[in-house]
Amino acid sequence: MSTPTLAVIGAGPKAVAVAAKAAELRAMGVAAPEVVAIERASVGANWQPIGGWTDGAQRLGTSPEKDVGFPYRSSLVARRNAELDERMTRHSWQAHLIAAGQFAEWVDRGRPAPTHTGWSRYLRWVADTVGMTVLTAEAEQIAVDEHRWAVRTSAGTVSADGVMITGPGQARRSILPQDPRVLSIAQFWQRAARHQLIVAERVAVIGGGETAASMLNELFRHRVSTITVISPQVTLFTRGESFFENTLFSDPTDWAGLTIAERRDALARTDRGVFSARVQDALLADDRIRHLRGRVAHAVARDERIRLTLNTNRGGAALETVHGFDLVIDGSGADPMWFASLLSQDARDLIELALGAPMTAGVLQEAVGHDLAVTGLAPKLFLPNLSGLMQGPGFPNLSCLGLLSDRVLAARYAPRSSTSPGEHAGRLSA
Ligand SMILES: Cc1cc2nc3c(=O)[nH]c(=O)nc-3n(C[C@H](O)[C@H](O)[C@H](O)COP(=O)(O)OP(=O)(O)OC[C@H]3O[C@@H](n4cnc5c(N)ncnc54)[C@H](O)[C@@H]3O)c2cc1C
């Protein structure tokens, strides 16, 4: 078949990693899919205030050396993988600092974690250096057109042999959107970016993941008396960040040898709903923070407070409790299934046919194959954010972008059996 087109929804680190490796493969004379990133804002937008997930001043949790080529162990081209890795080092974090004249200062300062804005600058630098194709548009629908995807965007339709979904979804979700005392993630960061001080007695943060952790890190600076973190976990776990845990993220070789139950256990302990050690240290030192276990079922405004109803499971018995707060920050927005609302009915039918079951997060997770795409589905649908369970905990995040690009670029595409005359891969039609 002619060169397949891979449309990536979102120009974040995953899109940049795949585009950079595809560009280097082509420079080596090796065939690679044509990568088109569809991005509503700009490259690395979710690491800047514009994306709604940060004020840009927060610091990256993982080390910046876990860059778009990490862990520099390509296995795509027989006998030329060392050459590919050497080429990828030209797009490393260090190469970026050297190009910007900041390398010596970064080393002398003790290799600090960059701010999210600094990280987005790095991503843009890589995207520019490799000439990544970015279509600045909102992806509005993913439909099926014969044997390809038709991604309808605000700037026309992209035909693609594969689609990769990235990003955490909606930062603007709020459990009580009309009430100014309930902030979405995006509203919280807008305030922080404007240096608006939050003054409140009792504050609740819903969610125990990386997003909530960043918000807590910021909230410490504001005038609040108590901060209650609400999450379903028994407690606020710390990500270990020991050699053994990091290895699990950088190198998923042994992951396949674990039972599903062992993998779920490892994921729960290391990734989902877990705070980084840095944030946890700050938490322990601050007596304003407490943890409340439960899932928020609903919220109402009553008696000058926001009342949250929590469902908890205690010893097998369901328990419902109500708690009042002056300010609630809904940090539960990240959703690996956010793309489901983009799927047309025919796209959904095709996916469910391949799954042999209704499309739920659980079923999709178990169907993610070695190439990070849904097994048995043509055209290809790559779901790295749902690949943790089957393929390794590092694929949804920044832990092994170089392995992610290998897996995605090694995918085999079914031959396009009916291609309309004059059609080109990646053609845009307005
Ligand atoms: C505050 C915060 C801090 C984090 N820190 C770390 C960390 O230190 N280490 C780590 O490993 N992980 C971290 N994560 C997890 C992080 O989300 C992932 O590791 C990683 O960013 C995901 O990269 P990505 O390429 O999937 O998507 P993103 O970088 O999230 O990019 C997605 C892009 O898609 C665009 N987009 C969304 N919808 C559409 C649409 N419909 N049409 C067009 N474009 C669209 C957005 O504008 C965005 O640019 C953090 C997450 C958050 C929220």
GROMACS .gro file of C-alpha atoms and ligand atoms in nm:
model
  483
    1MET     CA    1   0.000   0.000   0.000
    2SER     CA    2   0.104   0.363  -0.031
    3THR     CA    3   0.242   0.536   0.278
    4PRO     CA    4  -0.018   0.508   0.554
    5THR     CA    5  -0.133   0.823   0.730
    6LEU     CA    6  -0.145   0.833   1.106
    7ALA     CA    7  -0.362   1.113   1.246
    8VAL     CA    8  -0.279   1.198   1.606
    9ILE     CA    9  -0.542   1.386   1.802
   10GLY     CA   10  -0.347   1.632   2.014
   11ALA     CA   11   0.007   1.765   1.962
   12GLY     CA   12   0.146   1.674   2.302
   13PRO     CA   13   0.453   1.465   2.388
   14LYS     CA   14   0.314   1.146   2.234
   15ALA     CA   15   0.250   1.306   1.895
   16VAL     CA   16   0.591   1.475   1.901
   17ALA     CA   17   0.767   1.148   1.994
   18VAL     CA   18   0.603   0.956   1.710
   19ALA     CA   19   0.654   1.237   1.454
   20ALA     CA   20   1.023   1.276   1.549
   21LYS     CA   21   1.098   0.906   1.510
   22ALA     CA   22   0.903   0.884   1.184
   23ALA     CA   23   1.105   1.180   1.050
   24GLU     CA   24   1.434   1.016   1.147
   25LEU     CA   25   1.329   0.686   0.990
   26ARG     CA   26   1.252   0.867   0.664
   27ALA     CA   27   1.589   1.045   0.683
   28MET     CA   28   1.748   0.698   0.703
   29GLY     CA   29   1.559   0.591   0.391
   30VAL     CA   30   1.322   0.369   0.591
   31ALA     CA   31   0.948   0.387   0.514
   32ALA     CA   32   0.736   0.536   0.795
   33PRO     CA   33   0.376   0.651   0.821
   34GLU     CA   34   0.297   1.012   0.749
   35VAL     CA   35   0.211   1.167   1.085
   36VAL     CA   36  -0.047   1.448   1.102
   37ALA     CA   37  -0.114   1.599   1.442
   38ILE     CA   38  -0.455   1.762   1.482
   39GLU     CA   39  -0.425   2.023   1.755
   40ARG     CA   40  -0.688   2.269   1.873
   41ALA     CA   41  -0.442   2.513   2.033
   42SER     CA   42  -0.065   2.474   1.991
   43VAL     CA   43   0.207   2.211   2.034
   44GLY     CA   44   0.237   2.128   2.404
   45ALA     CA   45  -0.079   2.326   2.488
   46ASN     CA   46  -0.168   2.115   2.792
   47TRP     CA   47   0.160   2.219   2.955
   48GLN     CA   48   0.070   2.587   2.923
   49PRO     CA   49  -0.213   2.787   3.084
   50ILE     CA   50  -0.407   2.777   2.755
   51GLY     CA   51  -0.472   2.401   2.794
   52GLY     CA   52  -0.642   2.447   3.132
   53TRP     CA   53  -0.438   2.182   3.319
   54THR     CA   54  -0.166   2.403   3.468
   55ASP     CA   55  -0.058   2.763   3.513
   56GLY     CA   56   0.267   2.665   3.341
   57ALA     CA   57   0.470   2.747   3.653
   58GLN     CA   58   0.429   2.400   3.811
   59ARG     CA   59   0.724   2.167   3.773
   60LEU     CA   60   0.741   1.846   3.576
   61GLY     CA   61   0.708   1.542   3.803
   62THR     CA   62   0.917   1.302   3.597
   63SER     CA   63   1.276   1.376   3.501
   64PRO     CA   64   1.311   1.579   3.177
   65GLU     CA   65   1.566   1.324   3.057
   66LYS     CA   66   1.259   1.103   3.004
   67ASP     CA   67   1.223   1.296   2.681
   68VAL     CA   68   1.077   1.205   2.341
   69GLY     CA   69   1.349   0.945   2.271
   70PHE     CA   70   1.377   0.785   2.616
   71PRO     CA   71   1.494   0.510   2.684
   72TYR     CA   72   1.691   0.519   2.355
   73ARG     CA   73   1.654   0.148   2.292
   74SER     CA   74   1.489   0.138   1.948
   75SER     CA   75   1.415  -0.195   1.790
   76LEU     CA   76   1.260  -0.089   1.462
   77VAL     CA   77   1.529  -0.133   1.196
   78ALA     CA   78   1.745  -0.444   1.188
   79ARG     CA   79   2.115  -0.360   1.240
   80ARG     CA   80   2.046   0.015   1.233
   81ASN     CA   81   1.881   0.071   1.569
   82ALA     CA   82   2.195   0.229   1.717
   83GLU     CA   83   2.194   0.478   1.429
   84LEU     CA   84   1.825   0.553   1.494
   85ASP     CA   85   1.893   0.610   1.864
   86GLU     CA   86   2.188   0.835   1.784
   87ARG     CA   87   1.962   1.039   1.555
   88MET     CA   88   1.695   1.060   1.826
   89THR     CA   89   1.949   1.206   2.073
   90ARG     CA   90   1.945   1.515   1.847
   91HIS     CA   91   1.592   1.572   1.984
   92SER     CA   92   1.675   1.508   2.347
   93TRP     CA   93   1.615   1.741   2.641
   94GLN     CA   94   1.992   1.803   2.663
   95ALA     CA   95   2.016   1.882   2.290
   96HIS     CA   96   1.738   2.137   2.338
   97LEU     CA   97   1.924   2.303   2.627
   98ILE     CA   98   2.248   2.304   2.429
   99ALA     CA   99   2.070   2.466   2.133
  100ALA     CA  100   1.923   2.728   2.367
  101GLY     CA  101   2.261   2.792   2.536
  102GLN     CA  102   2.125   2.677   2.875
  103PHE     CA  103   2.291   2.341   2.924
  104ALA     CA  104   2.577   2.445   3.155
  105GLU     CA  105   2.346   2.653   3.374
  106TRP     CA  106   2.098   2.363   3.405
  107VAL     CA  107   2.377   2.125   3.512
  108ASP     CA  108   2.526   2.378   3.754
  109ARG     CA  109   2.187   2.436   3.914
  110GLY     CA  110   2.164   2.064   3.989
  111ARG     CA  111   1.950   1.959   3.687
  112PRO     CA  112   1.620   2.100   3.818
  113ALA     CA  113   1.284   1.980   3.689
  114PRO     CA  114   1.164   2.227   3.426
  115THR     CA  115   0.838   2.414   3.465
  116HIS     CA  116   0.548   2.293   3.252
  117THR     CA  117   0.600   2.599   3.029
  118GLY     CA  118   0.967   2.503   2.989
  119TRP     CA  119   0.862   2.151   2.894
  120SER     CA  120   0.617   2.282   2.634
  121ARG     CA  121   0.900   2.497   2.488
  122TYR     CA  122   1.105   2.179   2.450
  123LEU     CA  123   0.816   2.000   2.275
  124ARG     CA  124   0.772   2.291   2.033
  125TRP     CA  125   1.145   2.292   1.961
  126VAL     CA  126   1.137   1.921   1.868
  127ALA     CA  127   0.821   1.965   1.658
  128ASP     CA  128   0.984   2.255   1.470
  129THR     CA  129   1.316   2.075   1.419
  130VAL     CA  130   1.154   1.767   1.269
  131GLY     CA  131   0.901   1.968   1.066
  132MET     CA  132   0.604   1.800   1.231
  133THR     CA  133   0.281   1.842   1.034
  134VAL     CA  134   0.029   2.013   1.261
  135LEU     CA  135  -0.323   2.091   1.155
  136THR     CA  136  -0.447   2.362   1.390
  137ALA     CA  137  -0.807   2.260   1.432
  138GLU     CA  138  -1.047   2.096   1.675
  139ALA     CA  139  -1.112   1.727   1.604
  140GLU     CA  140  -1.492   1.710   1.612
  141GLN     CA  141  -1.578   1.363   1.491
  142ILE     CA  142  -1.414   1.031   1.406
  143ALA     CA  143  -1.615   0.848   1.142
  144VAL     CA  144  -1.549   0.557   0.904
  145ASP     CA  145  -1.499   0.616   0.534
  146GLU     CA  146  -1.465   0.282   0.356
  147HIS     CA  147  -1.144   0.134   0.498
  148ARG     CA  148  -1.010   0.448   0.660
  149TRP     CA  149  -1.096   0.689   0.937
  150ALA     CA  150  -1.243   1.023   0.843
  151VAL     CA  151  -1.151   1.270   1.115
  152ARG     CA  152  -1.378   1.570   1.079
  153THR     CA  153  -1.214   1.885   1.212
  154SER     CA  154  -1.297   2.255   1.220
  155ALA     CA  155  -1.060   2.293   0.919
  156GLY     CA  156  -1.177   2.002   0.704
  157THR     CA  157  -1.166   1.623   0.706
  158VAL     CA  158  -0.846   1.421   0.744
  159SER     CA  159  -0.847   1.070   0.592
  160ALA     CA  160  -0.625   0.837   0.788
  161ASP     CA  161  -0.531   0.470   0.809
  162GLY     CA  162  -0.473   0.505   1.181
  163VAL     CA  163  -0.582   0.741   1.456
  164MET     CA  164  -0.400   0.785   1.784
  165ILE     CA  165  -0.585   0.944   2.075
  166THR     CA  166  -0.379   1.143   2.327
  167GLY     CA  167  -0.436   1.372   2.623
  168PRO     CA  168  -0.654   1.355   2.932
  169GLY     CA  169  -0.969   1.518   2.788
  170GLN     CA  170  -1.170   1.797   2.948
  171ALA     CA  171  -1.028   2.042   3.202
  172ARG     CA  172  -1.354   2.236   3.206
  173ARG     CA  173  -1.570   1.974   3.375
  174SER     CA  174  -1.735   2.083   3.698
  175ILE     CA  175  -1.977   1.898   3.921
  176LEU     CA  176  -2.179   2.222   3.971
  177PRO     CA  177  -2.096   2.441   3.669
  178GLN     CA  178  -2.322   2.735   3.755
  179ASP     CA  179  -2.188   2.797   4.105
  180PRO     CA  180  -1.880   3.023   4.141
  181ARG     CA  181  -1.784   2.832   4.457
  182VAL     CA  182  -1.719   2.520   4.249
  183LEU     CA  183  -1.417   2.550   4.021
  184SER     CA  184  -1.318   2.326   3.732
  185ILE     CA  185  -0.947   2.247   3.684
  186ALA     CA  186  -0.930   2.512   3.410
  187GLN     CA  187  -1.100   2.778   3.626
  188PHE     CA  188  -0.862   2.703   3.912
  189TRP     CA  189  -0.555   2.748   3.691
  190GLN     CA  190  -0.696   3.062   3.528
  191ARG     CA  191  -0.715   3.216   3.875
  192ALA     CA  192  -0.366   3.096   3.962
  193ALA     CA  193  -0.225   3.236   3.638
  194ARG     CA  194  -0.385   3.575   3.720
  195HIS     CA  195  -0.226   3.553   4.070
  196GLN     CA  196  -0.575   3.576   4.221
  197LEU     CA  197  -0.556   3.474   4.587
  198ILE     CA  198  -0.808   3.213   4.704
  199VAL     CA  199  -0.944   3.300   5.047
  200ALA     CA  200  -1.168   3.032   5.200
  201GLU     CA  201  -1.215   2.841   5.523
  202ARG     CA  202  -1.291   2.489   5.409
  203VAL     CA  203  -1.172   2.383   5.065
  204ALA     CA  204  -1.229   2.043   4.901
  205VAL     CA  205  -1.022   1.905   4.613
  206ILE     CA  206  -1.192   1.616   4.434
  207GLY     CA  207  -0.946   1.361   4.290
  208GLY     CA  208  -0.624   1.199   4.405
  209GLY     CA  209  -0.417   1.194   4.086
  210GLU     CA  210  -0.142   1.404   3.931
  211THR     CA  211  -0.389   1.681   3.844
  212ALA     CA  212  -0.511   1.717   4.202
  213ALA     CA  213  -0.151   1.697   4.324
  214SER     CA  214  -0.048   1.996   4.110
  215MET     CA  215  -0.346   2.192   4.238
  216LEU     CA  216  -0.257   2.116   4.601
  217ASN     CA  217   0.096   2.226   4.534
  218GLU     CA  218  -0.045   2.563   4.428
  219LEU     CA  219  -0.314   2.583   4.701
  220PHE     CA  220  -0.051   2.578   4.976
  221ARG     CA  221   0.025   2.939   4.886
  222HIS     CA  222  -0.335   3.060   4.929
  223ARG     CA  223  -0.528   3.171   5.238
  224VAL     CA  224  -0.723   2.855   5.320
  225SER     CA  225  -0.780   2.699   5.662
  226THR     CA  226  -0.834   2.334   5.566
  227ILE     CA  227  -0.795   2.143   5.242
  228THR     CA  228  -0.978   1.812   5.217
  229VAL     CA  229  -0.866   1.581   4.936
  230ILE     CA  230  -1.148   1.348   4.835
  231SER     CA  231  -1.057   1.027   4.651
  232PRO     CA  232  -1.181   0.668   4.649
  233GLN     CA  233  -0.846   0.526   4.762
  234VAL     CA  234  -0.798   0.405   5.119
  235THR     CA  235  -0.534   0.673   5.165
  236LEU     CA  236  -0.315   0.906   4.960
  237PHE     CA  237  -0.048   0.674   4.825
  238THR     CA  238   0.296   0.800   4.730
  239ARG     CA  239   0.449   0.696   4.404
  240GLY     CA  240   0.765   0.516   4.518
  241GLU     CA  241   1.000   0.651   4.253
  242SER     CA  242   1.250   0.388   4.360
  243PHE     CA  243   1.471   0.217   4.105
  244PHE     CA  244   1.233  -0.081   4.091
  245GLU     CA  245   0.921   0.126   4.034
  246ASN     CA  246   1.090   0.348   3.779
  247THR     CA  247   1.212   0.041   3.592
  248LEU     CA  248   0.857  -0.087   3.563
  249PHE     CA  249   0.767   0.239   3.388
  250SER     CA  250   1.075   0.265   3.161
  251ASP     CA  251   1.093  -0.099   3.064
  252PRO     CA  252   0.775  -0.302   3.030
  253THR     CA  253   0.961  -0.626   2.937
  254ASP     CA  254   0.854  -0.810   3.250
  255TRP     CA  255   0.503  -0.663   3.252
  256ALA     CA  256   0.358  -0.932   3.025
  257GLY     CA  257   0.476  -1.199   3.272
  258LEU     CA  258   0.251  -1.065   3.550
  259THR     CA  259  -0.105  -1.184   3.598
  260ILE     CA  260  -0.383  -0.931   3.533
  261ALA     CA  261  -0.447  -0.915   3.909
  262GLU     CA  262  -0.079  -0.840   3.976
  263ARG     CA  263  -0.079  -0.571   3.707
  264ARG     CA  264  -0.390  -0.405   3.850
  265ASP     CA  265  -0.226  -0.407   4.192
  266ALA     CA  266   0.095  -0.255   4.054
  267LEU     CA  267  -0.101   0.014   3.866
  268ALA     CA  268  -0.304   0.106   4.172
  269ARG     CA  269   0.012   0.134   4.379
  270THR     CA  270   0.223   0.326   4.133
  271ASP     CA  271   0.014   0.528   3.895
  272ARG     CA  272  -0.356   0.598   3.923
  273GLY     CA  273  -0.458   0.826   4.204
  274VAL     CA  274  -0.107   0.848   4.338
  275PHE     CA  275   0.080   1.158   4.446
  276SER     CA  276   0.444   1.212   4.366
  277ALA     CA  277   0.686   1.194   4.658
  278ARG     CA  278   0.758   1.569   4.626
  279VAL     CA  279   0.392   1.664   4.674
  280GLN     CA  280   0.347   1.403   4.947
  281ASP     CA  281   0.639   1.554   5.143
  282ALA     CA  282   0.473   1.893   5.128
  283LEU     CA  283   0.141   1.737   5.234
  284LEU     CA  284   0.289   1.578   5.542
  285ALA     CA  285   0.445   1.905   5.645
  286ASP     CA  286   0.118   2.098   5.618
  287ASP     CA  287  -0.141   2.036   5.888
  288ARG     CA  288  -0.420   2.198   5.684
  289ILE     CA  289  -0.446   1.891   5.459
  290ARG     CA  290  -0.667   1.591   5.529
  291HIS     CA  291  -0.796   1.301   5.323
  292LEU     CA  292  -1.155   1.184   5.291
  293ARG     CA  293  -1.223   0.853   5.128
  294GLY     CA  294  -1.515   0.828   4.888
  295ARG     CA  295  -1.665   0.900   4.549
  296VAL     CA  296  -1.853   1.226   4.510
  297ALA     CA  297  -2.205   1.134   4.399
  298HIS     CA  298  -2.348   1.485   4.376
  299ALA     CA  299  -2.319   1.843   4.490
  300VAL     CA  300  -2.578   2.103   4.596
  301ALA     CA  301  -2.552   2.460   4.717
  302ARG     CA  302  -2.728   2.492   5.054
  303ASP     CA  303  -2.695   2.720   5.361
  304GLU     CA  304  -2.405   2.918   5.213
  305ARG     CA  305  -2.204   2.601   5.161
  306ILE     CA  306  -2.149   2.348   4.886
  307ARG     CA  307  -2.265   2.013   5.018
  308LEU     CA  308  -2.098   1.708   4.868
  309THR     CA  309  -2.257   1.365   4.898
  310LEU     CA  310  -1.994   1.091   4.917
  311ASN     CA  311  -2.040   0.721   4.858
  312THR     CA  312  -1.800   0.498   5.047
  313ASN     CA  313  -1.775   0.125   5.072
  314ARG     CA  314  -1.703   0.015   5.430
  315GLY     CA  315  -1.656  -0.355   5.482
  316GLY     CA  316  -1.887  -0.431   5.189
  317ALA     CA  317  -2.163  -0.194   5.307
  318ALA     CA  318  -2.242   0.118   5.105
  319LEU     CA  319  -2.231   0.433   5.315
  320GLU     CA  320  -2.351   0.780   5.215
  321THR     CA  321  -2.217   1.086   5.395
  322VAL     CA  322  -2.263   1.460   5.337
  323HIS     CA  323  -1.989   1.722   5.389
  324GLY     CA  324  -2.004   2.101   5.358
  325PHE     CA  325  -1.734   2.323   5.202
  326ASP     CA  326  -1.686   2.691   5.118
  327LEU     CA  327  -1.503   2.614   4.797
  328VAL     CA  328  -1.482   2.295   4.589
  329ILE     CA  329  -1.225   2.230   4.319
  330ASP     CA  330  -1.330   1.952   4.087
  331GLY     CA  331  -1.000   1.790   3.990
  332SER     CA  332  -1.151   1.470   3.857
  333GLY     CA  333  -1.154   1.576   3.492
  334ALA     CA  334  -0.889   1.344   3.342
  335ASP     CA  335  -1.068   1.071   3.151
  336PRO     CA  336  -0.894   0.826   2.914
  337MET     CA  337  -1.234   0.763   2.750
  338TRP     CA  338  -1.287   1.132   2.659
  339PHE     CA  339  -1.270   1.051   2.284
  340ALA     CA  340  -1.582   0.830   2.302
  341SER     CA  341  -1.801   1.136   2.239
  342LEU     CA  342  -1.613   1.202   1.912
  343LEU     CA  343  -1.700   0.861   1.762
  344SER     CA  344  -1.975   0.850   1.500
  345GLN     CA  345  -2.223   0.564   1.527
  346ASP     CA  346  -2.050   0.371   1.244
  347ALA     CA  347  -1.711   0.414   1.413
  348ARG     CA  348  -1.852   0.290   1.742
  349ASP     CA  349  -2.018  -0.007   1.567
  350LEU     CA  350  -1.689  -0.101   1.400
  351ILE     CA  351  -1.500  -0.086   1.730
  352GLU     CA  352  -1.766  -0.291   1.911
  353LEU     CA  353  -1.754  -0.550   1.634
  354ALA     CA  354  -1.379  -0.588   1.691
  355LEU     CA  355  -1.426  -0.597   2.068
  356GLY     CA  356  -1.718  -0.839   2.053
  357ALA     CA  357  -1.870  -0.639   2.339
  358PRO     CA  358  -2.004  -0.292   2.422
  359MET     CA  359  -1.727  -0.032   2.428
  360THR     CA  360  -1.638   0.033   2.792
  361ALA     CA  361  -1.305   0.144   2.936
  362GLY     CA  362  -1.252  -0.202   3.089
  363VAL     CA  363  -1.313  -0.388   2.763
  364LEU     CA  364  -1.099  -0.146   2.560
  365GLN     CA  365  -0.810  -0.170   2.807
  366GLU     CA  366  -0.800  -0.547   2.775
  367ALA     CA  367  -0.806  -0.520   2.394
  368VAL     CA  368  -0.498  -0.298   2.355
  369GLY     CA  369  -0.233  -0.499   2.170
  370HIS     CA  370   0.148  -0.481   2.142
  371ASP     CA  371   0.127  -0.192   1.892
  372LEU     CA  372  -0.091  -0.001   2.143
  373ALA     CA  373  -0.388  -0.029   1.903
  374VAL     CA  374  -0.718  -0.212   1.952
  375THR     CA  375  -0.660  -0.574   1.853
  376GLY     CA  376  -0.851  -0.692   1.546
  377LEU     CA  377  -0.968  -0.345   1.443
  378ALA     CA  378  -0.898  -0.201   1.098
  379PRO     CA  379  -0.841   0.090   1.043
  380LYS     CA  380  -0.605   0.122   1.337
  381LEU     CA  381  -0.706   0.294   1.660
  382PHE     CA  382  -0.409   0.357   1.892
  383LEU     CA  383  -0.505   0.411   2.255
  384PRO     CA  384  -0.181   0.462   2.452
  385ASN     CA  385  -0.372   0.619   2.742
  386LEU     CA  386  -0.560   0.290   2.789
  387SER     CA  387  -0.258   0.065   2.730
  388GLY     CA  388  -0.118   0.059   3.084
  389LEU     CA  389  -0.287  -0.263   3.192
  390MET     CA  390  -0.191  -0.479   2.896
  391GLN     CA  391   0.134  -0.321   2.774
  392GLY     CA  392   0.299  -0.144   3.066
  393PRO     CA  393   0.238   0.145   3.305
  394GLY     CA  394   0.476   0.384   3.128
  395PHE     CA  395   0.287   0.411   2.799
  396PRO     CA  396   0.006   0.645   2.913
  397ASN     CA  397   0.256   0.900   3.053
  398LEU     CA  398   0.605   1.034   2.981
  399SER     CA  399   0.797   0.734   3.110
  400CYS     CA  400   0.893   0.566   2.783
  401LEU     CA  401   0.801   0.785   2.485
  402GLY     CA  402   1.079   0.626   2.277
  403LEU     CA  403   0.926   0.280   2.327
  404LEU     CA  404   0.580   0.417   2.255
  405SER     CA  405   0.694   0.556   1.919
  406ASP     CA  406   0.859   0.220   1.835
  407ARG     CA  407   0.541   0.026   1.908
  408VAL     CA  408   0.315   0.266   1.715
  409LEU     CA  409   0.546   0.296   1.414
  410ALA     CA  410   0.595  -0.082   1.392
  411ALA     CA  411   0.218  -0.137   1.351
  412ARG     CA  412   0.110  -0.322   1.040
  413TYR     CA  413  -0.174  -0.169   0.842
  414ALA     CA  414  -0.425  -0.376   0.646
  415PRO     CA  415  -0.400  -0.312   0.271
  416ARG     CA  416  -0.636  -0.039   0.156
  417SER     CA  417  -0.853  -0.250  -0.072
  418SER     CA  418  -1.057   0.032  -0.218
  419THR     CA  419  -0.894   0.368  -0.262
  420SER     CA  420  -1.079   0.622  -0.466
  421PRO     CA  421  -0.892   0.746  -0.775
  422GLY     CA  422  -0.655   1.034  -0.713
  423GLU     CA  423  -0.674   0.995  -0.335
  424HIS     CA  424  -0.357   1.058  -0.139
  425ALA     CA  425  -0.263   0.961   0.209
  426GLY     CA  426  -0.334   1.244   0.451
  427ARG     CA  427  -0.527   1.446   0.196
  428LEU     CA  428  -0.728   1.728   0.344
  429SER     CA  429  -1.066   1.817   0.206
  430ALA     CA  430  -1.231   2.128   0.332
  431LIG     C1  431  -0.091   1.889   3.567
  431LIG     C2  432  -0.035   1.761   3.510
  431LIG     C3  433   0.098   1.727   3.532
  431LIG     C4  434   0.150   1.608   3.480
  431LIG     N1  435   0.280   1.578   3.503
  431LIG     C5  436   0.331   1.464   3.454
  431LIG     C6  437   0.467   1.430   3.472
  431LIG     O1  438   0.543   1.503   3.534
  431LIG     N2  439   0.512   1.313   3.420
  431LIG     C7  440   0.431   1.230   3.350
  431LIG     O2  441   0.479   1.126   3.305
  431LIG     N3  442   0.302   1.260   3.330
  431LIG     C8  443   0.250   1.373   3.380
  431LIG     N4  444   0.119   1.404   3.359
  431LIG     C9  445   0.037   1.313   3.280
  431LIG    C10  446   0.037   1.365   3.135
  431LIG     O3  447  -0.094   1.403   3.099
  431LIG    C11  448   0.088   1.267   3.038
  431LIG     O4  449   0.203   1.210   3.083
  431LIG    C12  450   0.123   1.329   2.901
  431LIG     O5  451   0.116   1.466   2.895
  431LIG    C13  452   0.029   1.295   2.804
  431LIG     O6  453   0.079   1.345   2.680
  431LIG     P1  454  -0.013   1.340   2.559
  431LIG     O7  455   0.070   1.354   2.438
  431LIG     O8  456  -0.100   1.219   2.572
  431LIG     O9  457  -0.114   1.461   2.575
  431LIG     P2  458  -0.115   1.612   2.617
  431LIG    O10  459   0.016   1.672   2.643
  431LIG    O11  460  -0.217   1.621   2.724
  431LIG    O12  461  -0.172   1.678   2.482
  431LIG    C14  462  -0.302   1.659   2.434
  431LIG    C15  463  -0.329   1.768   2.332
  431LIG    O13  464  -0.454   1.742   2.269
  431LIG    C16  465  -0.517   1.864   2.237
  431LIG     N5  466  -0.659   1.831   2.218
  431LIG    C17  467  -0.746   1.779   2.308
  431LIG     N6  468  -0.865   1.756   2.250
  431LIG    C18  469  -0.854   1.794   2.120
  431LIG    C19  470  -0.943   1.792   2.009
  431LIG     N7  471  -1.070   1.747   2.019
  431LIG     N8  472  -0.897   1.837   1.890
  431LIG    C20  473  -0.770   1.881   1.877
  431LIG     N9  474  -0.682   1.884   1.979
  431LIG    C21  475  -0.723   1.840   2.099
  431LIG    C22  476  -0.484   1.953   2.355
  431LIG    O14  477  -0.490   2.091   2.320
  431LIG    C23  478  -0.340   1.908   2.389
  431LIG    O15  479  -0.242   1.989   2.328
  431LIG    C24  480   0.067   1.523   3.407
  431LIG    C25  481  -0.067   1.559   3.383
  431LIG    C26  482  -0.116   1.677   3.434
  431LIG    C27  483  -0.261   1.713   3.409
   0.00000   0.00000   0.00000
